């Protein structure tokens, strides 16, 4: 059985007076892909952002409850948020490379964390691009702007950028929703590779994708987790009628 990587207990998230997440309890396993599914606006992305404190950037957001990563409470006031976001990388829905070269995009994080040595940076950039399965496509044009790449390639550059700071966990917020089927398939293959080394948590509105690539699935509805378990069990033998209705397409 995999070990628990992220332990969430009695988590509530408020945006002002609005309660966006209600009493979330979940143990996310190490070196596995966990998918969050559910209709739009049900709290999947909001929950994902509580796992690396991206909600800190929203003035009116307030979190109650416990989020332990590797046994440490990330909402403890002593937590270094910069270090937390190095440990817990994030890939967004729209590819968002910086307007700079492919090389500089990937080297950006390591430089911020104090790595200046060119040889070391070269190695990190090469390994990260290989880790994101795009090295062969871009190795001869590392000085070119990352914005000159296709959407699918840009998304893999963003994954390489996340890998460059040697995270432990990679959060992905609908990473393929803006991509064509071929690019989507490449990113799905990549996730299968990534889980050998990292814990991967993905929000997806694509149920087939969750069924194909994830080991565990959590079904969200109205800010709550209705059901959570092994993906095969959730899709084949859902225990809750609402999960079954969602998976069979009766709503959502």
Coordinates of N, CA and C in Angstrom, one line a residue, residues 34 54 69 82 94 135 152 194 200 222 240:
X34 N -3.6 11.0 -8.4 CA -4.9 11.2 -7.8 C -5.7 12.2 -8.6
X54 N -1.8 28.5 -2.7 CA -2.1 29.5 -3.8 C -3.2 30.4 -3.4
X69 N 1.8 17.9 4.9 CA 2.6 17.3 3.8 C 3.9 16.8 4.3
X82 N 7.6 30.1 0.1 CA 8.4 30.0 -1.1 C 9.0 28.5 -1.2
X94 N -4.1 26.8 -18.7 CA -3.5 27.4 -19.9 C -2.0 27.4 -19.8
X135 N 12.7 17.2 -24.5 CA 14.1 17.6 -24.8 C 14.4 17.4 -26.3
X152 N 0.8 22.4 -26.9 CA 1.2 21.2 -26.2 C 2.6 21.2 -25.8
X194 N 5.9 10.4 -14.7 CA 6.2 11.3 -13.5 C 5.8 10.6 -12.2
X200 N 1.5 12.9 -8.0 CA 0.8 13.8 -8.9 C -0.7 13.9 -8.6
X222 N -20.5 20.4 -4.9 CA -20.9 21.5 -4.0 C -19.9 21.7 -2.9
X240 N -21.9 5.8 -3.9 CA -22.9 6.9 -3.7 C -23.7 7.1 -5.0

